[in-house]
CSV table of C-alpha atoms and ligand atoms in Angstrom, one decimal:
chain,number,residue,atom,x,y,z
A,1,MET,CA,0.2,-0.3,0.1
A,2,THR,CA,1.4,3.5,-0.8
A,3,LEU,CA,0.2,5.6,2.0
A,4,ALA,CA,1.8,8.9,0.4
A,5,ALA,CA,-0.7,11.7,2.5
A,6,ALA,CA,1.1,9.9,6.2
A,7,GLY,CA,4.5,10.5,4.9
A,8,SER,CA,7.4,7.4,3.9
A,9,GLU,CA,8.3,8.1,8.2
A,10,ILE,CA,5.2,6.7,8.8
A,11,GLU,CA,4.6,4.7,6.1
A,12,ARG,CA,7.7,2.5,7.1
A,13,LEU,CA,6.4,2.5,10.6
A,14,ILE,CA,3.5,0.8,9.3
A,15,ALA,CA,5.4,-1.5,7.6
A,16,LEU,CA,7.7,-3.1,10.0
A,17,LEU,CA,5.0,-3.1,12.5
A,18,ALA,CA,3.2,-5.0,10.0
A,19,ARG,CA,6.1,-7.4,10.6
A,20,LEU,CA,5.3,-8.0,14.3
A,21,PRO,CA,2.7,-11.1,14.9
A,22,GLY,CA,-0.6,-10.4,15.7
A,23,LEU,CA,-0.4,-7.0,14.0
A,24,GLY,CA,-2.1,-7.3,10.7
A,25,PRO,CA,-2.1,-4.6,7.6
A,26,ARG,CA,-5.0,-3.1,9.6
A,27,SER,CA,-4.4,-3.1,12.9
A,28,ALA,CA,-0.8,-1.9,12.0
A,29,ARG,CA,-1.7,1.1,10.8
A,30,ARG,CA,-4.2,1.9,14.0
A,31,ALA,CA,-1.1,1.1,15.8
A,32,ALA,CA,1.2,3.8,14.1
A,33,LEU,CA,-2.1,6.2,14.3
A,34,THR,CA,-2.3,5.3,18.4
A,35,LEU,CA,2.4,6.5,18.1
A,36,VAL,CA,1.7,8.6,16.3
A,37,LYS,CA,-0.8,10.6,19.0
A,38,LYS,CA,0.7,9.4,21.5
A,39,ARG,CA,4.0,10.4,21.5
A,40,GLU,CA,5.6,11.6,24.7
A,41,THR,CA,3.7,8.5,26.6
A,42,LEU,CA,4.7,5.5,24.1
A,43,LEU,CA,5.5,6.0,20.8
A,44,LEU,CA,9.2,8.2,22.7
A,45,PRO,CA,9.1,4.9,25.0
A,46,LEU,CA,8.6,2.3,22.9
A,47,ALA,CA,11.5,2.7,21.1
A,48,ALA,CA,13.7,3.5,23.8
A,49,ALA,CA,12.5,0.4,25.1
A,50,MET,CA,14.1,-1.1,22.0
A,51,ALA,CA,16.7,0.4,21.6
A,52,GLU,CA,17.9,-0.8,24.9
A,53,VAL,CA,16.5,-4.4,24.6
A,54,GLY,CA,18.8,-4.4,21.0
A,55,GLU,CA,21.8,-3.1,22.9
A,56,ARG,CA,21.9,-4.8,26.1
A,57,VAL,CA,19.5,-7.7,25.4
A,58,THR,CA,22.1,-11.5,25.1
A,59,VAL,CA,20.8,-14.7,24.2
A,60,CYS,CA,22.4,-17.4,27.7
A,61,SER,CA,25.2,-19.1,26.6
A,62,VAL,CA,24.0,-21.9,29.1
A,63,CYS,CA,20.5,-22.2,28.3
A,64,GLY,CA,19.7,-19.8,25.1
A,65,ASN,CA,17.1,-17.7,28.0
A,66,VAL,CA,17.2,-14.2,26.6
A,67,ASP,CA,18.4,-11.1,29.3
A,68,THR,CA,21.1,-8.8,30.2
A,69,THR,CA,23.7,-10.9,31.5
A,70,ASP,CA,25.1,-13.8,29.9
A,71,PRO,CA,24.7,-16.5,32.3
A,72,CYS,CA,20.7,-15.5,32.7
A,73,THR,CA,19.5,-14.4,36.1
A,74,VAL,CA,18.0,-18.0,35.9
A,75,CYS,CA,20.9,-19.6,35.5
A,76,VAL,CA,22.8,-17.9,38.4
A,77,ASP,CA,20.0,-18.3,40.4
A,78,ALA,CA,21.1,-20.2,43.5
A,79,SER,CA,18.0,-21.0,45.3
A,80,ARG,CA,16.9,-22.5,42.4
A,81,ASP,CA,17.1,-26.5,42.3
A,82,PRO,CA,20.0,-27.6,40.4
A,83,SER,CA,19.5,-30.6,40.2
A,84,VAL,CA,16.6,-30.6,37.4
A,85,ILE,CA,17.2,-29.0,34.3
A,86,ILE,CA,13.7,-28.1,32.1
A,87,VAL,CA,14.2,-28.6,28.5
A,88,VAL,CA,11.8,-26.0,26.5
A,89,GLU,CA,11.3,-26.1,22.9
A,90,ASP,CA,11.0,-22.1,23.0
A,91,VAL,CA,11.6,-18.9,25.8
A,92,ALA,CA,8.1,-18.4,25.5
A,93,ASP,CA,7.7,-21.9,27.4
A,94,LEU,CA,9.9,-20.9,29.2
A,95,TRP,CA,8.5,-17.6,30.1
A,96,ALA,CA,5.5,-20.0,30.5
A,97,LEU,CA,6.3,-21.9,32.7
A,98,GLU,CA,8.2,-19.1,35.0
A,99,ARG,CA,4.9,-18.3,34.9
A,100,ALA,CA,3.1,-20.7,36.8
A,101,SER,CA,5.5,-20.6,38.4
A,102,VAL,CA,5.7,-24.6,40.3
A,103,MET,CA,9.1,-25.1,40.2
A,104,ARG,CA,12.9,-23.1,40.8
A,105,ALA,CA,14.4,-25.3,38.9
A,106,ARG,CA,16.8,-23.9,35.4
A,107,TYR,CA,15.5,-24.8,31.9
A,108,HIS,CA,17.9,-25.4,28.4
A,109,VAL,CA,15.9,-23.6,24.8
A,110,LEU,CA,16.6,-25.5,22.3
A,111,GLY,CA,15.5,-22.8,20.0
A,112,GLY,CA,13.8,-26.1,17.7
A,113,THR,CA,12.5,-29.9,17.2
A,114,ILE,CA,14.0,-31.9,15.4
A,115,SER,CA,11.8,-31.8,12.0
A,116,ALA,CA,12.7,-34.2,8.5
A,117,LEU,CA,11.0,-31.5,7.4
A,118,ASP,CA,12.8,-28.5,7.3
A,119,GLY,CA,16.0,-30.3,7.5
A,120,THR,CA,16.9,-30.1,11.5
A,121,GLY,CA,19.3,-32.7,13.4
A,122,PRO,CA,19.8,-32.7,16.9
A,123,GLU,CA,22.6,-30.6,16.7
A,124,ASP,CA,21.2,-27.3,14.8
A,125,ILE,CA,18.5,-27.6,19.0
A,126,GLY,CA,21.5,-27.9,20.4
A,127,ILE,CA,20.6,-31.6,21.8
A,128,GLY,CA,24.8,-31.6,22.3
A,129,ARG,CA,25.1,-29.2,25.1
A,130,LEU,CA,22.6,-30.6,26.8
A,131,VAL,CA,23.6,-33.6,27.2
A,132,GLU,CA,26.9,-32.0,28.1
A,133,ARG,CA,25.4,-30.4,31.1
A,134,ALA,CA,23.1,-33.4,32.1
A,135,LEU,CA,26.8,-35.1,32.3
A,136,ASP,CA,27.3,-32.3,35.9
A,137,PRO,CA,26.7,-34.6,38.5
A,138,ALA,CA,24.7,-32.4,40.2
A,139,VAL,CA,22.1,-32.9,37.9
A,140,ARG,CA,19.9,-35.4,38.8
A,141,GLU,CA,16.6,-34.7,36.8
A,142,VAL,CA,15.6,-33.5,33.3
A,143,VAL,CA,12.4,-32.7,32.3
A,144,LEU,CA,11.3,-32.8,28.5
A,145,ALA,CA,9.0,-29.7,28.2
A,146,MET,CA,8.3,-29.8,25.1
A,147,ASN,CA,5.0,-29.1,22.9
A,148,ALA,CA,2.9,-32.7,22.4
A,149,THR,CA,3.1,-31.9,19.0
A,150,VAL,CA,4.8,-34.9,16.5
A,151,GLU,CA,8.1,-33.2,16.1
A,152,GLY,CA,7.8,-32.0,20.2
A,153,GLN,CA,7.6,-35.5,20.9
A,154,THR,CA,10.3,-37.2,18.2
A,155,THR,CA,12.2,-34.6,19.9
A,156,ALA,CA,11.4,-35.6,23.6
A,157,HIS,CA,11.8,-39.2,22.0
A,158,TYR,CA,15.2,-38.8,20.6
A,159,ILE,CA,16.7,-36.7,23.8
A,160,THR,CA,15.5,-39.1,26.3
A,161,GLU,CA,17.3,-42.1,24.1
A,162,ARG,CA,20.4,-39.5,23.9
A,163,LEU,CA,20.4,-39.2,28.1
A,164,GLU,CA,19.7,-43.0,28.4
A,165,PRO,CA,23.8,-44.2,29.1
A,166,LEU,CA,23.8,-41.0,31.8
A,167,ALA,CA,22.8,-41.1,34.9
A,168,VAL,CA,19.5,-38.5,35.0
A,169,THR,CA,16.1,-39.5,35.6
A,170,VAL,CA,14.1,-37.8,32.4
A,171,SER,CA,10.6,-37.4,32.9
A,172,ARG,CA,8.2,-35.8,31.1
A,173,LEU,CA,4.7,-33.3,31.7
A,174,ALA,CA,1.8,-34.9,33.2
A,175,SER,CA,-0.7,-36.0,30.5
A,176,GLY,CA,-2.5,-32.6,31.3
A,177,VAL,CA,-1.0,-31.0,28.4
A,178,PRO,CA,-4.3,-31.5,25.8
A,179,ILE,CA,-2.8,-33.3,22.2
A,180,GLY,CA,-1.9,-31.4,19.4
A,181,GLY,CA,-1.3,-28.1,22.1
A,182,GLU,CA,1.3,-25.5,22.5
A,183,LEU,CA,2.4,-25.1,26.5
A,184,ASP,CA,2.3,-21.3,25.6
A,185,TYR,CA,-1.3,-21.2,25.2
A,186,LEU,CA,-1.6,-23.4,28.8
A,187,ASP,CA,-3.6,-21.6,31.2
A,188,GLU,CA,-1.5,-21.5,34.2
A,189,GLY,CA,-3.2,-23.7,36.5
A,190,THR,CA,-2.8,-26.1,33.8
A,191,LEU,CA,0.7,-26.2,33.3
A,192,ALA,CA,1.3,-26.0,37.3
A,193,ALA,CA,-1.1,-29.4,37.4
A,194,ALA,CA,1.2,-30.9,34.2
A,195,LEU,CA,4.6,-29.8,36.2
A,196,ASN,CA,3.6,-31.4,39.7
A,197,GLN,CA,2.4,-34.8,37.7
A,198,ARG,CA,5.3,-35.4,35.6
A,199,ARG,CA,6.5,-38.9,35.7
A,200,PRO,CA,9.0,-40.8,34.1
A,201,PHE,CA,9.3,-40.7,30.3
A,202,ARG,CA,8.9,-44.7,29.7
B,1,MET,CA,3.4,-10.0,35.6
B,2,THR,CA,6.7,-10.1,37.1
B,3,LEU,CA,8.7,-12.3,34.1
B,4,ALA,CA,12.0,-12.0,36.4
B,5,ALA,CA,13.3,-14.5,34.2
B,6,ALA,CA,13.4,-12.1,30.7
B,7,GLY,CA,15.0,-9.5,32.8
B,8,SER,CA,13.6,-5.8,33.3
B,9,GLU,CA,14.4,-4.5,29.7
B,10,ILE,CA,12.1,-7.2,28.1
B,11,GLU,CA,9.2,-7.0,30.9
B,12,ARG,CA,9.5,-2.9,30.1
B,13,LEU,CA,8.7,-3.6,26.1
B,14,ILE,CA,6.1,-6.4,26.9
B,15,ALA,CA,4.8,-3.6,28.9
B,16,LEU,CA,5.0,-1.0,26.2
B,17,LEU,CA,4.1,-3.0,23.6
B,18,ALA,CA,0.6,-4.1,25.3
B,19,ARG,CA,-0.3,-1.0,24.9
B,20,LEU,CA,-0.4,-1.1,21.2
B,21,PRO,CA,-4.7,-1.8,19.6
B,22,GLY,CA,-4.5,-5.2,18.8
B,23,LEU,CA,-1.8,-6.5,20.6
B,24,GLY,CA,-2.9,-8.4,24.5
B,25,PRO,CA,-0.6,-9.7,26.9
B,26,ARG,CA,0.7,-12.6,25.4
B,27,SER,CA,1.1,-11.3,22.0
B,28,ALA,CA,3.0,-8.0,23.4
B,29,ARG,CA,5.6,-10.9,24.9
B,30,ARG,CA,5.0,-13.4,21.4
B,31,ALA,CA,6.3,-9.6,19.4
B,32,ALA,CA,8.7,-9.0,22.2
B,33,LEU,CA,10.9,-12.1,22.1
B,34,THR,CA,10.1,-11.6,17.7
B,35,LEU,CA,11.6,-8.5,18.3
B,36,VAL,CA,14.3,-10.0,20.5
B,37,LYS,CA,15.3,-12.8,17.3
B,38,LYS,CA,14.9,-10.5,15.0
B,39,ARG,CA,17.4,-7.6,16.6
B,40,GLU,CA,19.6,-6.7,12.6
B,41,THR,CA,16.4,-7.5,10.9
B,42,LEU,CA,13.6,-5.9,12.6
B,43,LEU,CA,14.4,-4.5,16.7
B,44,LEU,CA,16.4,-2.3,15.5
B,45,PRO,CA,15.3,-0.6,12.4
B,46,LEU,CA,11.1,-0.6,14.2
B,47,ALA,CA,13.7,1.5,17.3
B,48,ALA,CA,14.8,3.8,15.0
B,49,ALA,CA,11.5,4.1,12.7
B,50,MET,CA,10.1,4.9,15.8
B,51,ALA,CA,12.4,7.6,16.8
B,52,GLU,CA,12.0,9.6,13.9
B,53,VAL,CA,8.3,9.4,13.4
B,54,GLY,CA,9.2,10.5,17.2
B,55,GLU,CA,11.6,13.2,16.2
B,56,ARG,CA,10.2,14.3,11.9
B,57,VAL,CA,6.4,13.8,12.1
B,58,THR,CA,4.0,16.5,13.3
B,59,VAL,CA,-0.3,17.5,12.7
B,60,CYS,CA,-0.8,19.9,10.2
B,61,SER,CA,-2.1,22.7,10.7
B,62,VAL,CA,-4.1,23.5,8.2
B,63,CYS,CA,-6.0,19.9,8.0
B,64,GLY,CA,-5.0,17.5,11.5
B,65,ASN,CA,-3.6,15.1,9.3
B,66,VAL,CA,-0.3,13.6,11.0
B,67,ASP,CA,3.1,14.3,7.8
B,68,THR,CA,6.7,14.6,8.8
B,69,THR,CA,5.7,18.4,6.4
B,70,ASP,CA,3.3,21.1,8.7
B,71,PRO,CA,1.2,22.0,6.3
B,72,CYS,CA,1.1,18.8,5.6
B,73,THR,CA,1.5,17.2,2.4
B,74,VAL,CA,-2.1,17.0,1.3
B,75,CYS,CA,-2.2,20.7,2.2
B,76,VAL,CA,0.0,21.5,-0.4
B,77,ASP,CA,-0.4,19.2,-3.1
B,78,ALA,CA,-1.1,21.3,-6.0
B,79,SER,CA,-3.0,19.3,-8.4
B,80,ARG,CA,-5.9,18.7,-5.8
B,81,ASP,CA,-8.9,20.1,-6.2
B,82,PRO,CA,-8.8,23.3,-4.2
B,83,SER,CA,-12.6,23.3,-4.7
B,84,VAL,CA,-13.7,20.6,-1.9
B,85,ILE,CA,-13.4,19.0,2.2
B,86,ILE,CA,-13.6,15.8,2.7
B,87,VAL,CA,-14.3,16.4,6.8
B,88,VAL,CA,-13.3,12.9,8.7
B,89,GLU,CA,-13.5,12.2,12.3
B,90,ASP,CA,-9.8,10.5,12.1
B,91,VAL,CA,-6.6,10.1,10.5
B,92,ALA,CA,-7.6,6.6,10.4
B,93,ASP,CA,-10.6,7.9,8.0
B,94,LEU,CA,-8.1,10.3,5.2
B,95,TRP,CA,-6.1,7.1,5.5
B,96,ALA,CA,-8.7,5.4,4.4
B,97,LEU,CA,-9.8,7.1,1.8
B,98,GLU,CA,-6.9,7.8,0.1
B,99,ARG,CA,-6.7,4.2,-0.1
B,100,ALA,CA,-10.2,4.3,-2.3
B,101,SER,CA,-8.6,6.8,-3.8
B,102,VAL,CA,-11.7,8.2,-6.2
B,103,MET,CA,-11.5,12.3,-5.5
B,104,ARG,CA,-8.0,14.3,-5.3
B,105,ALA,CA,-9.5,16.7,-2.6
B,106,ARG,CA,-8.4,18.1,1.3
B,107,TYR,CA,-9.1,17.2,4.0
B,108,HIS,CA,-10.7,18.3,7.5
B,109,VAL,CA,-9.9,15.8,10.4
B,110,LEU,CA,-11.6,16.5,13.5
B,111,GLY,CA,-10.0,14.4,15.8
B,112,GLY,CA,-13.3,13.7,17.6
B,113,THR,CA,-17.2,14.1,17.6
B,114,ILE,CA,-20.0,16.4,19.3
B,115,SER,CA,-21.0,14.0,22.7
B,116,ALA,CA,-22.4,15.0,25.5
B,117,LEU,CA,-21.9,12.1,26.8
B,118,ASP,CA,-18.1,13.0,26.8
B,119,GLY,CA,-18.4,16.3,26.9
B,120,THR,CA,-16.9,17.8,23.5
B,121,GLY,CA,-17.7,20.7,22.3
B,122,PRO,CA,-17.3,21.5,18.6
B,123,GLU,CA,-14.6,24.2,19.6
B,124,ASP,CA,-12.8,21.1,21.2
B,125,ILE,CA,-13.2,18.9,17.4
B,126,GLY,CA,-12.1,22.3,15.2
B,127,ILE,CA,-15.2,22.4,14.0
B,128,GLY,CA,-14.1,26.9,14.0
B,129,ARG,CA,-11.8,25.8,12.1
B,130,LEU,CA,-13.1,24.0,9.6
B,131,VAL,CA,-15.9,27.3,9.8
B,132,GLU,CA,-13.3,29.7,8.6
B,133,ARG,CA,-11.4,27.3,5.8
B,134,ALA,CA,-15.1,26.7,4.3
B,135,LEU,CA,-15.1,31.1,3.8
B,136,ASP,CA,-12.5,31.0,1.4
B,137,PRO,CA,-14.2,31.5,-2.3
B,138,ALA,CA,-12.4,28.7,-2.8
B,139,VAL,CA,-14.3,26.2,-1.1
B,140,ARG,CA,-17.2,25.4,-3.0
B,141,GLU,CA,-18.5,21.5,-1.5
B,142,VAL,CA,-17.8,20.4,2.0
B,143,VAL,CA,-18.0,16.7,1.9
B,144,LEU,CA,-19.1,15.3,5.5
B,145,ALA,CA,-17.4,11.8,5.7
B,146,MET,CA,-18.2,11.0,9.7
B,147,ASN,CA,-19.2,7.5,10.2
B,148,ALA,CA,-22.5,5.7,10.3
B,149,THR,CA,-23.2,6.5,14.2
B,150,VAL,CA,-25.4,8.2,16.5
B,151,GLU,CA,-21.9,10.7,17.4
B,152,GLY,CA,-20.8,10.7,13.5
B,153,GLN,CA,-24.0,11.7,12.5
B,154,THR,CA,-25.1,14.0,14.9
B,155,THR,CA,-22.0,16.0,14.6
B,156,ALA,CA,-22.6,15.7,10.3
B,157,HIS,CA,-25.5,17.9,11.7
B,158,TYR,CA,-24.2,20.4,12.9
B,159,ILE,CA,-21.2,21.4,10.6
B,160,THR,CA,-24.2,21.3,8.5
B,161,GLU,CA,-25.9,23.4,10.4
B,162,ARG,CA,-22.6,25.6,10.8
B,163,LEU,CA,-22.0,26.0,6.8
B,164,GLU,CA,-25.2,26.9,5.9
B,165,PRO,CA,-24.8,30.7,5.9
B,166,LEU,CA,-21.9,30.1,3.9
B,167,ALA,CA,-22.1,29.8,-0.3
B,168,VAL,CA,-20.5,26.0,0.0
B,169,THR,CA,-22.7,22.9,-1.0
B,170,VAL,CA,-22.4,20.5,1.6
B,171,SER,CA,-22.8,16.7,0.7
B,172,ARG,CA,-22.5,13.4,2.9
B,173,LEU,CA,-21.1,9.9,1.9
B,174,ALA,CA,-24.0,7.8,0.1
B,175,SER,CA,-25.9,5.4,2.3
B,176,GLY,CA,-23.1,2.6,0.8
B,177,VAL,CA,-21.5,2.8,4.6
B,178,PRO,CA,-23.8,1.2,6.7
B,179,ILE,CA,-25.7,1.5,9.7
B,180,GLY,CA,-23.1,1.5,12.6
B,181,GLY,CA,-20.1,1.2,10.7
B,182,GLU,CA,-16.9,2.6,10.8
B,183,LEU,CA,-15.2,4.1,7.6
B,184,ASP,CA,-12.2,2.4,8.5
B,185,TYR,CA,-13.0,-1.0,8.3
B,186,LEU,CA,-14.7,-0.7,4.7
B,187,ASP,CA,-13.5,-1.7,1.9
B,188,GLU,CA,-12.0,0.8,-0.8
B,189,GLY,CA,-14.3,-0.4,-2.9
B,190,THR,CA,-17.5,0.6,-1.2
B,191,LEU,CA,-15.4,3.5,0.2
B,192,ALA,CA,-15.4,4.0,-3.7
B,193,ALA,CA,-18.7,3.5,-4.2
B,194,ALA,CA,-20.3,5.8,-1.0
B,195,LEU,CA,-17.9,8.9,-2.2
B,196,ASN,CA,-19.5,8.5,-6.1
B,197,GLN,CA,-22.6,8.6,-5.3
B,198,ARG,CA,-22.7,11.4,-2.1
B,199,ARG,CA,-25.4,14.0,-1.7
B,200,PRO,CA,-26.7,17.4,-0.7
B,201,PHE,CA,-27.0,16.8,3.2
B,202,ARG,CA,-30.8,17.4,3.0
C,301,ZN,ZN1,20.3,-19.4,31.3
C,302,ZN,ZN1,-2.9,19.2,5.8
C-alpha cells in the first residue's frame, strides 16, 4: 500500500509494525496512529525500550534464555534447584512455565525441534549442549517440556535415547497438556498440574 | 506479570507493546520475543523508525493530518481540487479514503465527534477552523465523511447548520456505508461507491 498522505516515515513504521506477530496491515495502521498520537507516553518510551533491548539483551550461552546478562538471571540464581533441568522448545515456553511458578529449576531452550521436513537435526537445536550439561553430577533429573506435537514428541524421544546412558532421570510433563496443543497457550493452572504430575519418560 | 526470568528491559518492552491497539499481553510477549530474535532485521529498524517518526512527524496546522511537513503533503499538493474539503473524524479515515483514491481533494480531520456524554463540544474538535476554511471563496463543497454512528451523524448535522449561511454545498457519503459501521473497516470499493454517490446533506 502506498500512503502518500502519511509521509514515508509513517509508511515505513506501518510496514515494520505489520511484521510483528498478531498485527495485520490494518492493526499496524491503527498502532502507528496510536503511536503518533501518544508521542510522549508511548512512541518515545517504546523506541527507547527497543533500542535498550537491542543493545543489552543477549542469548544465555548456558541455557538459551534471553536476558541482559550471560549467564542469565535464571542460570545464576542460587536459590534454584541445581539438580533439575527443564527442556523447552522456545523462550516463550520458559516464560510460560515461569508464570506457572511451580518448580524453581533451571532450563534448556532448544530453539526448535528435530524436523526431517525442515532438515533440522539434533545438533541444530543444541541437544549436544544439553547432554554436556546433564553430565554434571549435580544434575539428577531432566524434565522434557516439549509441545504435545509430532515434532515435539519426536524430539523428546530422541533426547531420552541420548540421555539413557547417563545417571539422570528423564521425565516428561503429565498428560494434562492437550494433544496437539502448544505450551504457551495454556493457563497457569494446567501447566502447574502438568509439572506436578510429571512421570518417568518410559 | 513479573517475569524475572526475562530481565526488566524485556518486561518493560512487553508492557509497552501491550498498550498498542490489537496486542494483548500474550501477543505482546510473542512480539517481544520476535523482536529479540530479529534484532538486526526488525528490532533495530523499528526502534529507528519510531524515533524518526517521534522526531519528525507533526500534526498539520491546516487539516489535522499527520505528516513530516506542516502544512502536510495533502494540503500543499497543487494537483488536488482546491474546491472540495472532505471532513473526517480521524486520520485513519483520511488514510482509508486515500486508499479508495476516488477524489483528489483536501481534508479536515476533526479528531473526534461532538459528544454530550464525553463533554466534547464543537470547538474541541476544530469545527471553528473548518468554518474558517470553508469561508475561502475557492471552497465550493464540503463532504461530510463521518462514521455512520449516532455521534458521527450528530456532528454532521451540527456542521451542516454551521455551514448553512456559507456559499458552499454540504454533501455526505452515500448510504453505501452500513448503519453503525466505521469507515476505516470498509473495503476500498464500498468507500469509492459511497464517495461517487454522495448527495446534498438535506
Ligand atoms: Zn541461562
Ligand atoms: Zn494538511
